XYZ file of C-alpha atoms in Angstrom:
479
model
C 139.529 251.632 104.828
C 142.197 254.557 105.122
C 145.707 253.583 105.991
C 146.140 256.568 108.265
C 143.534 259.204 109.662
C 144.910 262.285 111.342
C 142.845 263.976 113.583
C 143.312 267.707 113.385
C 144.947 270.020 110.983
C 146.695 272.516 112.761
C 150.400 272.924 112.105
C 151.127 269.431 113.520
C 148.534 267.778 111.465
C 149.445 269.555 108.336
C 153.053 268.756 108.652
C 152.179 265.129 109.291
C 150.177 265.112 106.241
C 152.765 266.618 104.318
C 155.481 264.032 105.310
C 152.907 261.310 104.683
C 151.924 262.578 101.231
C 155.350 261.585 100.164
C 154.242 257.866 100.341
C 151.845 255.752 98.657
C 148.889 255.134 100.900
C 145.238 256.131 101.751
C 145.347 259.139 104.372
C 142.506 261.373 105.603
C 142.490 264.536 107.741
C 139.738 264.922 109.938
C 139.548 268.607 110.981
C 136.642 269.797 113.476
C 136.798 273.587 112.156
C 135.603 274.763 108.783
C 139.110 275.549 107.892
C 142.965 274.474 108.603
C 145.032 276.112 111.279
C 142.038 277.858 112.806
C 142.853 277.324 116.571
C 146.094 277.518 118.260
C 148.165 277.740 114.971
C 146.319 280.882 113.633
C 146.553 282.650 117.163
C 150.200 282.506 118.461
C 153.458 284.577 118.553
C 154.477 283.321 114.950
C 157.910 282.652 116.290
C 160.479 279.901 115.019
C 162.399 279.475 118.447
C 166.018 278.932 118.166
C 166.033 275.986 120.805
C 167.688 277.130 123.974
C 164.824 277.068 126.167
C 164.209 273.080 126.299
C 166.276 271.155 128.583
C 169.151 269.280 127.085
C 168.207 265.420 126.386
C 164.479 266.104 126.056
C 162.588 265.307 122.882
C 161.627 269.037 122.796
C 165.231 270.262 122.670
C 166.199 267.874 119.710
C 163.004 268.520 117.622
C 163.042 272.386 118.293
C 166.626 272.705 116.637
C 165.807 269.941 113.951
C 162.445 271.515 113.204
C 163.243 275.310 112.833
C 166.092 274.242 110.324
C 163.458 272.150 108.436
C 160.760 275.003 108.555
C 163.311 277.411 107.007
C 163.621 275.156 104.002
C 160.010 274.308 103.728
C 159.144 277.944 103.724
C 161.562 278.624 101.200
C 160.221 275.602 98.927
C 156.544 276.585 99.599
C 156.823 280.067 99.437
C 155.710 281.040 102.884
C 156.551 284.360 104.384
C 159.844 283.796 106.683
C 162.325 285.963 107.867
C 165.345 284.877 110.117
C 165.637 287.951 112.135
C 167.121 286.381 115.345
C 166.055 286.809 118.993
C 167.298 288.463 122.117
C 166.300 287.275 125.583
C 166.673 290.206 128.153
C 167.948 290.154 131.694
C 166.055 293.204 132.973
C 168.073 293.005 136.317
C 171.543 292.018 137.516
C 170.008 289.056 139.350
C 168.654 287.793 135.802
C 171.872 287.489 134.205
C 172.692 284.006 135.684
C 169.564 282.652 133.822
C 170.877 283.773 130.573
C 173.954 281.759 131.345
C 171.809 278.834 132.075
C 169.921 279.252 128.580
C 173.314 279.829 127.011
C 174.414 276.248 128.075
C 171.210 274.759 127.148
C 171.771 276.168 123.672
C 175.189 274.841 123.191
C 174.242 271.408 124.469
C 171.129 271.469 122.001
C 173.184 272.643 119.179
C 171.617 275.885 118.505
C 174.083 277.645 116.100
C 175.639 280.983 116.563
C 174.213 281.270 120.043
C 176.114 284.539 122.042
C 175.937 286.115 125.350
C 175.856 289.866 125.136
C 176.553 292.900 127.459
C 173.913 295.318 127.978
C 176.016 297.736 125.677
C 175.972 295.163 122.930
C 172.273 294.517 123.206
C 171.576 298.207 122.887
C 173.656 298.476 119.987
C 171.643 295.857 118.160
C 168.348 297.189 119.673
C 168.298 301.044 120.464
C 164.882 300.903 121.881
C 165.715 298.566 124.508
C 164.971 299.695 128.191
C 168.024 301.165 130.012
C 167.450 298.478 132.823
C 168.858 295.939 130.423
C 171.611 294.061 132.307
C 172.561 291.576 129.464
C 171.046 289.484 126.708
C 171.300 286.039 125.012
C 171.489 286.403 120.872
C 170.352 283.449 119.079
C 170.576 284.143 115.258
C 168.858 281.394 113.936
C 165.312 282.424 115.403
C 162.825 283.542 112.912
C 159.273 284.970 112.271
C 156.697 283.177 110.156
C 153.248 283.375 108.826
C 152.070 280.431 110.961
C 148.419 279.983 109.164
C 150.302 280.044 105.874
C 152.797 277.699 106.889
C 150.644 275.009 107.907
C 148.351 275.962 104.969
C 151.183 275.347 102.515
C 152.074 271.976 103.975
C 148.316 270.892 104.067
C 147.858 272.070 100.405
C 150.764 270.082 99.056
C 149.486 266.952 100.873
C 146.076 267.289 99.144
C 147.823 267.611 95.809
C 149.494 264.594 96.471
C 146.305 262.552 97.201
C 145.528 263.501 101.100
C 141.839 263.854 101.478
C 140.787 266.600 103.710
C 137.773 266.772 105.556
C 136.776 270.040 107.155
C 133.923 270.631 109.532
C 134.235 266.871 110.458
C 134.960 266.472 114.177
C 135.452 263.043 115.632
C 132.752 262.256 118.240
C 133.655 258.502 119.039
C 136.261 256.000 118.233
C 135.928 252.295 118.271
C 139.037 249.886 118.224
C 138.505 246.826 115.883
C 140.507 243.751 114.744
C 142.016 245.734 111.551
C 142.245 249.170 113.237
C 139.747 252.015 114.135
C 136.318 253.154 113.339
C 135.917 256.883 114.016
C 132.362 258.395 114.394
C 131.825 261.740 112.637
C 128.710 263.769 111.903
C 129.057 262.840 108.277
C 129.530 259.180 108.808
C 132.142 256.486 109.806
C 135.684 256.611 108.871
C 137.704 253.415 108.977
C 141.548 253.474 109.225
C 144.367 251.139 110.160
C 146.051 253.612 112.187
C 145.238 257.053 113.798
C 147.404 259.860 114.573
C 145.852 262.142 117.251
C 146.986 265.849 116.617
C 143.823 267.482 117.962
C 145.844 270.041 119.762
C 143.926 271.374 123.041
C 141.468 268.604 122.585
C 143.944 265.889 122.193
C 143.352 264.530 125.873
C 139.530 264.375 124.947
C 140.251 262.385 121.767
C 142.805 259.903 123.313
C 140.003 259.317 126.039
C 137.743 257.933 123.296
C 139.851 254.959 122.930
C 141.611 254.688 126.575
C 142.457 256.597 129.705
C 144.995 259.309 128.992
C 148.196 259.376 130.603
C 148.620 263.060 130.358
C 146.411 266.046 131.115
C 146.197 269.129 128.605
C 145.514 272.485 130.329
C 144.398 274.911 127.839
C 146.210 278.280 128.503
C 145.434 281.373 127.023
C 147.426 284.259 125.658
C 146.471 287.681 124.707
C 148.132 289.937 122.193
C 148.271 293.235 120.691
C 148.964 293.772 116.979
C 150.326 297.121 116.178
C 149.958 298.965 112.727
C 152.973 298.979 110.430
C 154.329 302.516 111.883
C 155.473 300.425 115.101
C 156.861 297.722 112.853
C 160.219 298.861 112.953
C 160.365 299.368 116.633
C 162.682 296.470 117.025
C 164.126 294.483 114.383
C 164.606 291.091 116.292
C 162.221 288.918 118.634
C 162.662 290.525 122.156
C 162.013 288.116 124.846
C 162.192 288.509 128.735
C 163.661 285.771 131.028
C 161.036 283.043 130.838
C 159.220 281.577 133.802
C 156.946 278.380 134.660
C 154.210 279.591 132.495
C 156.082 279.915 129.405
C 158.338 282.408 127.493
C 156.644 285.566 128.732
C 155.637 288.647 127.165
C 157.454 289.389 124.017
C 157.783 291.930 121.472
C 158.342 291.191 117.671
C 158.079 292.281 114.122
C 155.991 290.167 111.836
C 156.809 288.924 108.664
C 153.707 291.442 107.452
C 155.638 294.393 108.685
C 153.646 294.924 112.044
C 154.500 294.601 115.711
C 153.082 291.886 117.776
C 153.249 292.001 121.819
C 152.108 289.340 124.067
C 151.137 287.140 125.502
C 150.100 286.568 129.065
C 149.253 283.185 130.352
C 145.775 282.254 131.848
C 144.278 279.012 132.461
C 140.916 278.487 130.471
C 138.275 275.942 129.778
C 138.489 274.853 126.125
C 139.027 277.171 123.315
C 138.360 280.666 125.290
C 139.724 283.211 123.169
C 138.163 286.104 124.819
C 140.533 289.224 125.269
C 140.317 290.852 128.935
C 140.938 294.608 129.882
C 143.198 293.102 132.811
C 145.086 290.429 130.396
C 145.958 293.391 127.844
C 146.995 295.746 130.706
C 149.470 292.972 131.987
C 150.762 292.533 128.402
C 151.303 296.100 127.533
C 152.837 296.993 131.164
C 155.112 293.816 131.011
C 156.054 294.738 127.218
C 157.458 298.292 128.253
C 159.828 296.755 130.743
C 161.725 295.618 127.575
C 160.734 298.310 125.246
C 159.272 301.263 127.075
C 158.635 303.368 123.897
C 155.953 300.961 122.232
C 153.059 303.273 121.396
C 149.974 301.055 121.884
C 147.664 303.843 120.382
C 148.807 302.148 117.365
C 147.201 298.938 117.928
C 144.827 297.746 115.143
C 143.870 294.509 116.870
C 143.799 292.610 120.043
C 143.320 288.832 119.778
C 143.989 285.633 121.894
C 145.143 282.113 121.410
C 144.980 278.903 123.655
C 147.898 276.699 123.601
C 147.969 273.180 125.121
C 149.979 273.171 128.153
C 150.296 269.679 129.375
C 151.541 268.240 132.701
C 154.541 266.773 131.430
C 158.016 268.588 130.581
C 158.127 267.184 127.013
C 156.237 266.594 123.987
C 153.962 263.445 123.770
C 154.777 261.546 120.785
C 153.949 257.778 121.746
C 151.735 255.149 120.829
C 150.224 253.740 124.130
C 147.630 252.091 122.451
C 148.429 249.863 119.354
C 147.775 251.643 116.047
C 147.140 254.920 117.938
C 149.779 257.770 117.821
C 149.452 260.715 120.106
C 151.316 263.850 119.099
C 149.972 265.944 121.964
C 151.046 268.787 124.216
C 152.431 270.504 121.613
C 152.931 273.682 123.549
C 155.788 276.124 122.422
C 157.991 275.203 120.508
C 155.310 273.423 118.828
C 155.163 275.738 115.774
C 158.977 275.533 115.572
C 159.160 271.485 115.917
C 156.224 270.844 113.751
C 158.318 269.245 110.754
C 160.572 267.169 112.969
C 157.393 266.031 115.083
C 156.023 265.016 111.933
C 159.053 262.694 110.853
C 158.800 261.009 114.507
C 155.312 260.342 113.559
C 156.485 258.635 110.178
C 159.107 256.670 112.109
C 156.585 255.032 114.365
C 154.427 254.324 111.443
C 157.383 252.775 109.379
C 158.217 250.717 112.387
C 155.154 248.854 111.641
C 155.768 249.022 107.881
C 152.646 251.051 107.632
C 154.192 253.219 105.131
C 154.074 252.499 101.201
C 156.868 253.134 98.714
C 157.928 256.609 98.113
C 155.906 258.310 95.259
C 157.920 258.863 91.994
C 155.542 261.498 90.876
C 155.470 263.547 94.034
C 154.690 267.212 93.354
C 156.108 269.450 95.621
C 156.730 273.308 95.958
C 154.136 276.205 95.870
C 154.030 279.602 94.330
C 152.232 282.522 96.089
C 151.597 285.808 94.293
C 151.705 288.805 96.455
C 150.963 291.479 93.848
C 152.143 294.496 95.917
C 155.644 292.730 95.893
C 155.940 292.393 92.289
C 157.989 294.774 90.094
C 156.340 297.282 87.845
C 157.044 295.124 84.873
C 155.883 292.006 86.487
C 152.678 293.701 87.700
C 151.886 295.046 84.256
C 152.523 291.304 82.825
C 150.125 289.684 85.256
C 147.138 292.244 84.696
C 147.533 291.611 81.027
C 147.145 288.052 81.342
C 144.866 288.389 84.376
C 142.764 291.597 84.643
C 141.593 290.704 87.883
C 144.943 291.474 89.389
C 144.583 295.085 88.285
C 141.619 295.458 90.789
C 142.552 296.458 94.171
C 140.066 295.200 96.897
C 141.720 295.817 99.929
C 143.397 299.214 99.962
C 145.472 299.105 103.191
C 147.290 295.972 102.029
C 146.930 296.607 98.419
C 145.417 293.143 97.842
C 143.884 292.434 94.443
C 140.779 290.582 93.214
C 143.049 288.376 91.298
C 144.712 287.214 94.705
C 141.271 286.590 96.435
C 139.908 284.687 93.517
C 143.269 282.627 93.737
C 142.267 282.009 97.456
C 138.790 280.895 96.790
C 139.916 278.200 93.933
C 143.164 276.977 95.768
C 143.604 273.199 96.492
C 142.111 274.003 99.988
C 139.950 276.860 99.032
C 138.662 279.759 101.462
C 134.925 279.519 102.411
C 135.059 282.467 104.574
C 136.058 286.090 104.854
C 138.596 285.353 107.392
C 139.552 282.189 105.516
C 140.336 284.676 102.462
C 142.253 286.886 105.030
C 144.556 284.194 106.022
C 145.256 283.337 102.335
C 145.520 286.682 100.470
C 145.992 289.261 103.321
C 142.665 291.070 102.745
C 141.337 292.864 105.992
C 144.768 292.685 107.704
C 145.566 296.333 107.466
C 144.522 299.370 109.636
C 140.916 299.237 109.043
C 140.865 295.466 109.801
C 138.305 294.592 106.728
C 136.108 297.839 107.349
C 136.631 298.772 103.722
C 136.868 295.462 101.912
C 135.083 292.994 103.977
C 131.927 293.559 102.010
C 133.490 293.281 98.685
C 135.069 290.019 99.688
C 131.944 288.928 100.918
C 130.517 289.591 97.357
C 133.324 287.430 95.727
C 132.778 284.512 97.892
C 128.982 284.607 97.123
C 129.716 284.984 93.573
C 132.526 282.467 93.144
C 131.234 279.782 95.525
C 127.551 279.728 94.741
C 126.731 280.699 98.544
C 123.890 282.864 99.451
C 125.171 286.117 100.864
C 123.285 285.425 104.010
C 125.138 282.245 104.581
C 128.759 283.518 104.039
C 130.472 283.585 107.141
C 133.457 285.861 108.846
C 134.934 282.758 110.195
C 133.619 279.942 112.263
C 130.470 278.269 112.142
C 127.560 280.624 113.265
C 129.401 284.004 112.440
C 127.215 284.873 109.768
C 127.642 288.744 108.624
C 124.373 289.379 107.166
C 120.929 288.475 108.509
C 117.390 289.515 107.262
C 113.990 289.416 108.693
C 112.845 286.692 106.747
C 115.805 284.433 107.265
C 117.851 284.314 110.310
C 121.387 283.304 109.579
C 123.209 283.422 112.851
C 124.848 286.197 114.766
C 124.641 289.582 113.253
C 128.425 290.671 113.384
C 128.234 293.331 110.946
């Protein structure tokens, strides 16, 4: 019997596990995918929002501002790529300027630090590549960019280090309420827990329906993106938003922590985790983005991708216990990434009200160090290669990722088992050729280190086998 079972290991589930791992108690995470952070968390705008969008007095407003401050400290402690670059919301016509005033007043009420209204001239002085039609802007210096999958992975790794059990490829298929808790059915057997935390993202409504009628409705909403090469990475230095609408924060243009430029998303209602990119969707994204930054060179695009967010039929996050012992953390649309650490603390408070937390651990092992070989000094590189020659062999030429970094990803607290799992941990395949050169070598290392038949090595999710043979059909031939 576990004390707590967390369903889902996106950024919300990972942050909750990270918070709970400080306490004595038996905790398990049940993740449907074969890796953590492999749905909404890996495919979003990678923005830690300042907190001026949510209406004052909402849970979302409070947790956004609290969460983005907590995220800054967590990223520092866990060595997660992070850059507090600030953001601008643009009024692209004079009639949009009053909305900037509304957002400013929200920000002041929500406690957003340093927020300012700017004239068109002030905005253009900050970002010379903005459109000439800019009529004003809202500046929020506390906004930041982050590596979202590594943010979630880092928190999950520390949780696992401190005793939380992670089960991947372990979807929950049924839930039964019992006298002393819950029985969760999975393909690998039953899991018994006193308390359940539903952090299942776009599947949160379906998970809740296993124990009772949901009082919320999740509408999966797809957003499509361009990722541009590093030559476009300095086109803007801040996150550039347009005035938001009922579908979200609109199409943004932003640098990434890896030096690229990200542009998107649109918003289209879909069924389930439909991450297909469409010609119409991408055309809308590029045309809309040019209203903010006309000079973007979309010919430098190295990848298009889409993510699905959990839009919900309420105007606030759902953090509640409507069924005894079953806690929903649902409807975590934007600013869900920004709010995640604070959302986790709300779950901890609910559990504490039931005396469901053990005492705090005295031997808690926090912190994390990630070696990025290309960012080391010449002396540091020389010393590291002398200690471990694998760091002297470059596997990914575009991003200068070494064999040592890939081996570290394959033998970490939550080891990568797929080519994209290595990509998310080590950065191989994230450059201009998108793994065209290094992919086969990464496959060889996975096979060698993990003892997996090369025909069984996956690109990413189940069924994405890279290699097939006439005698053994291993899924889709994607390469």
